[in-house]
XYZ file of C-alpha atoms in Angstrom:
303
model
C 33.143 -47.761 -89.966
C 33.603 -44.154 -91.135
C 36.931 -42.622 -90.105
C 37.377 -38.861 -89.807
C 41.002 -37.716 -89.989
C 42.061 -34.205 -89.027
C 42.412 -31.629 -86.304
C 40.556 -31.105 -83.063
C 40.808 -27.637 -81.523
C 39.082 -25.168 -79.251
C 36.986 -22.357 -80.716
C 36.877 -19.245 -78.551
C 33.459 -17.827 -79.417
C 31.975 -14.445 -78.377
C 29.407 -15.257 -75.723
C 27.496 -11.992 -75.720
C 26.851 -9.402 -78.418
C 30.097 -10.255 -80.160
C 32.110 -8.761 -77.307
C 35.709 -9.947 -77.445
C 35.909 -9.523 -73.682
C 33.589 -12.504 -73.289
C 34.974 -15.519 -75.154
C 33.565 -18.959 -74.405
C 35.578 -22.106 -75.232
C 33.801 -24.536 -77.573
C 35.038 -27.866 -78.853
C 35.691 -27.643 -82.574
C 37.792 -28.091 -85.677
C 36.216 -29.130 -88.974
C 37.117 -32.844 -88.805
C 36.256 -32.994 -85.088
C 32.820 -31.487 -85.745
C 32.263 -33.944 -88.595
C 33.118 -36.907 -86.361
C 30.804 -35.703 -83.571
C 27.987 -35.107 -86.084
C 28.407 -38.601 -87.527
C 28.316 -40.113 -84.054
C 25.171 -38.178 -83.154
C 23.491 -39.319 -86.368
C 24.203 -42.918 -85.417
C 27.014 -43.808 -87.819
C 29.765 -46.082 -86.542
C 32.620 -43.572 -86.463
C 36.288 -43.345 -85.463
C 38.458 -40.241 -85.102
C 42.070 -40.279 -86.310
C 44.060 -37.317 -85.022
C 46.571 -36.125 -82.443
C 45.106 -34.386 -79.400
C 46.794 -32.675 -76.454
C 46.810 -34.149 -72.969
C 45.968 -30.703 -71.544
C 42.537 -29.795 -70.122
C 41.219 -28.712 -73.520
C 42.416 -31.977 -75.032
C 40.658 -33.957 -72.315
C 37.446 -32.069 -73.090
C 37.829 -32.816 -76.809
C 38.287 -36.540 -76.220
C 35.365 -36.475 -73.807
C 33.139 -34.906 -76.479
C 34.024 -37.650 -78.937
C 33.205 -40.347 -76.411
C 29.901 -38.651 -75.548
C 28.977 -38.840 -79.250
C 29.864 -42.529 -79.415
C 32.988 -41.980 -81.521
C 35.811 -44.542 -81.300
C 38.967 -42.784 -80.046
C 41.374 -45.733 -80.263
C 43.106 -44.101 -83.284
C 43.680 -40.793 -81.467
C 47.341 -40.013 -80.781
C 48.119 -37.903 -77.699
C 50.828 -35.323 -76.994
C 51.848 -32.932 -74.227
C 51.910 -29.901 -76.544
C 49.053 -27.387 -76.120
C 45.720 -27.512 -77.952
C 45.261 -25.332 -81.046
C 43.005 -22.311 -80.418
C 40.756 -20.532 -82.940
C 39.300 -17.146 -81.991
C 35.980 -16.700 -83.789
C 34.338 -13.433 -84.747
C 30.639 -13.554 -85.654
C 29.249 -11.194 -88.323
C 25.717 -9.799 -88.330
C 24.530 -12.593 -90.647
C 25.941 -15.276 -88.343
C 28.955 -16.117 -90.515
C 32.204 -16.749 -88.666
C 35.770 -15.579 -89.224
C 38.781 -17.031 -87.406
C 42.262 -16.216 -86.196
C 44.394 -19.166 -85.120
C 47.027 -19.951 -82.502
C 48.817 -22.985 -83.943
C 52.537 -22.742 -83.148
C 53.846 -25.802 -81.343
C 50.397 -27.354 -80.888
C 49.678 -31.056 -80.552
C 47.506 -31.674 -83.602
C 50.074 -30.615 -86.179
C 52.482 -33.361 -85.030
C 50.157 -36.140 -86.248
C 51.945 -39.134 -87.775
C 50.523 -41.531 -90.370
C 49.056 -44.628 -88.670
C 50.210 -48.066 -89.758
C 46.636 -49.084 -90.606
C 43.046 -47.890 -90.576
C 40.554 -49.333 -88.070
C 39.082 -52.705 -88.977
C 36.076 -52.415 -91.266
C 36.816 -48.862 -92.498
C 34.543 -48.010 -95.440
C 35.258 -44.286 -95.775
C 37.764 -41.685 -94.577
C 37.051 -37.947 -94.401
C 39.748 -35.238 -94.610
C 39.958 -31.456 -94.580
C 40.582 -28.027 -93.062
C 43.717 -26.979 -91.132
C 45.091 -30.512 -90.917
C 45.963 -30.422 -94.637
C 47.796 -27.089 -94.279
C 49.929 -27.238 -91.136
C 53.135 -29.259 -91.393
C 54.424 -31.759 -90.592
C 50.970 -33.215 -89.971
C 49.659 -32.125 -93.384
C 52.032 -34.491 -95.166
C 51.040 -37.336 -92.841
C 47.317 -36.789 -93.541
C 48.070 -36.578 -97.266
C 49.874 -39.932 -97.098
C 46.872 -41.431 -95.308
C 44.509 -40.081 -97.969
C 46.554 -41.561 -100.803
C 47.001 -44.939 -99.111
C 43.281 -45.181 -98.272
C 42.400 -44.448 -101.890
C 44.831 -47.090 -103.170
C 43.131 -49.590 -100.832
C 39.773 -48.792 -102.428
C 38.408 -46.897 -99.420
C 35.872 -44.146 -100.183
C 37.502 -40.773 -99.420
C 35.946 -37.357 -98.905
C 37.614 -33.952 -98.867
C 36.365 -30.614 -97.555
C 39.171 -28.045 -98.047
C 37.371 -25.564 -95.733
C 39.875 -22.858 -96.679
C 41.412 -20.771 -93.889
C 43.366 -18.319 -96.010
C 45.205 -16.816 -93.046
C 46.966 -20.138 -92.479
C 48.100 -20.521 -96.107
C 51.373 -18.610 -96.740
C 51.617 -19.626 -100.428
C 48.167 -19.798 -102.082
C 49.612 -20.945 -105.408
C 51.406 -23.882 -103.816
C 48.279 -24.861 -101.890
C 46.119 -24.743 -105.031
C 48.595 -27.019 -106.823
C 48.603 -29.387 -103.864
C 44.789 -29.401 -103.845
C 44.805 -30.476 -107.497
C 47.226 -33.284 -106.635
C 44.777 -34.669 -104.054
C 41.831 -34.984 -106.446
C 42.812 -38.357 -108.003
C 42.615 -39.781 -104.451
C 39.233 -38.195 -103.614
C 35.854 -39.917 -104.087
C 33.623 -37.027 -102.938
C 34.663 -33.365 -102.896
C 32.549 -30.975 -100.848
C 33.252 -27.260 -100.615
C 31.520 -23.944 -100.124
C 30.980 -21.363 -102.859
C 33.585 -19.169 -101.154
C 36.136 -21.986 -101.145
C 35.400 -22.751 -104.798
C 36.061 -19.137 -105.779
C 39.305 -19.051 -103.776
C 40.570 -22.287 -105.309
C 39.577 -21.481 -108.890
C 38.337 -24.076 -111.355
C 34.881 -25.567 -111.782
C 33.101 -28.690 -110.538
C 33.376 -30.268 -113.980
C 37.119 -29.649 -114.065
C 37.523 -31.171 -110.607
C 35.397 -34.195 -111.563
C 37.690 -34.835 -114.523
C 40.594 -35.174 -112.067
C 39.106 -37.983 -109.993
C 36.081 -37.412 -107.708
C 32.794 -39.185 -108.443
C 30.810 -36.197 -107.156
C 31.312 -32.570 -106.123
C 28.919 -30.926 -103.661
C 28.828 -27.122 -103.452
C 27.194 -25.489 -100.423
C 25.554 -22.091 -100.971
C 24.719 -21.066 -97.418
C 21.027 -20.296 -97.016
C 20.502 -20.831 -100.746
C 21.027 -24.586 -100.476
C 23.280 -27.227 -101.999
C 24.149 -28.485 -105.475
C 25.815 -31.745 -106.483
C 27.609 -32.437 -109.757
C 28.274 -36.074 -110.670
C 30.799 -37.567 -113.051
C 28.074 -38.906 -115.359
C 26.865 -35.346 -116.050
C 24.211 -35.095 -113.351
C 23.492 -31.803 -111.587
C 20.939 -31.645 -108.775
C 20.082 -28.813 -106.374
C 17.941 -28.269 -103.278
C 17.102 -25.014 -101.485
C 18.269 -24.227 -97.995
C 16.021 -24.791 -94.983
C 14.686 -21.557 -93.449
C 15.978 -21.073 -89.922
C 16.790 -18.282 -87.466
C 20.598 -18.269 -87.674
C 22.559 -17.879 -84.449
C 25.879 -18.585 -86.166
C 27.170 -20.810 -88.967
C 29.971 -22.508 -86.993
C 30.032 -26.194 -87.862
C 27.340 -25.998 -90.564
C 29.619 -27.211 -93.356
C 31.008 -29.950 -91.119
C 27.460 -31.101 -90.422
C 26.863 -31.292 -94.179
C 29.952 -33.517 -94.489
C 28.593 -35.854 -91.830
C 25.077 -35.926 -93.269
C 26.406 -36.774 -96.732
C 28.597 -39.592 -95.423
C 25.852 -40.923 -93.173
C 23.350 -40.868 -96.030
C 25.698 -42.440 -98.563
C 26.512 -45.226 -96.118
C 22.817 -45.875 -95.452
C 22.231 -46.158 -99.207
C 25.178 -48.482 -99.796
C 26.774 -45.798 -101.957
C 30.279 -45.595 -100.463
C 31.899 -46.741 -103.707
C 33.281 -45.234 -106.904
C 29.981 -45.768 -108.715
C 27.729 -45.071 -105.734
C 27.286 -41.288 -106.063
C 26.222 -41.476 -109.722
C 23.903 -44.418 -109.043
C 21.805 -42.306 -106.639
C 20.306 -40.311 -109.495
C 18.064 -37.272 -109.134
C 15.701 -38.736 -106.535
C 18.438 -40.183 -104.345
C 20.550 -37.036 -104.413
C 17.536 -34.797 -103.828
C 16.637 -36.764 -100.718
C 20.230 -36.795 -99.457
C 20.831 -33.084 -100.060
C 17.581 -32.153 -98.298
C 18.682 -34.266 -95.341
C 22.031 -32.427 -95.271
C 20.300 -29.038 -95.533
C 18.036 -29.863 -92.574
C 20.980 -31.026 -90.479
C 22.968 -27.865 -91.248
C 19.965 -25.651 -90.453
C 19.692 -27.162 -86.974
C 23.405 -26.530 -86.380
C 22.977 -22.890 -87.480
C 20.099 -22.438 -85.039
C 22.376 -22.703 -82.001
C 25.659 -21.239 -80.856
C 28.910 -22.960 -81.738
C 29.339 -26.287 -83.478
C 26.435 -28.277 -82.039
C 25.303 -30.706 -84.751
C 21.955 -32.473 -84.408
C 21.118 -35.928 -83.136
C 19.162 -38.294 -85.369
C 15.937 -37.797 -83.393
C 16.119 -34.026 -83.919
C 16.172 -34.479 -87.673
C 13.149 -36.776 -87.485
C 11.258 -34.000 -85.707
C 12.539 -31.076 -87.832
């Protein structure tokens, strides 16, 4: 079982020519997208979050169920669903403004236990910023690590939600001893400061850096560094691409029996090259369609 812990929200995405007058609601949130992508790839997956009982919340839970994701760890609340208004640039990249005050997901509380058979837990994005839920997710991350569960972190920085960048960067450093795999974009890496080798020294077994259309690079604690190019694709938008990479990495590591402290280094050049190419293909499919619509396993077989 792979557990994804974090927010579920609604992206309001321009539906025609970037016109703000035409915004279409899309199910989203980094952790939510990761859980859906894992389910579509065929991994046994559970989502751990707090979701509104409003109409948007019902749609979010419905999307998880459609993807085969276990929702028994989802907490519910009557507060409204978080909204993210997306703006799409000419190159397909997305920017966001958020409506988060008094929303259901930020009132998440730490569960007493993880689902039976949990092998990995994935964290990231807004859920590690917005209190009081951020502290609850942080507690879950630390307790999972102490239990020997493989943990992944994708900071997925949303600078507009971070009132004190210095405090967040210090908090990020404090998470690293509890993180098995750190994945982040080049933009996030620049914002956070530091280098993959410095982060590896603090705890993770591997650090994966995504470089958009230029591909992915992994750095491993034993000194390995392996890169693959991006997959050429006609980009509609990049919403959910990084989340799809998260899911592809977890799915691939699980399939290779590598969800352990030593697992990432044991893959070596051939194993990592194969896994990163798989992640690049999955992300390319997501970029080829509007909104966060990660691929199903059969689509990757045919790509």
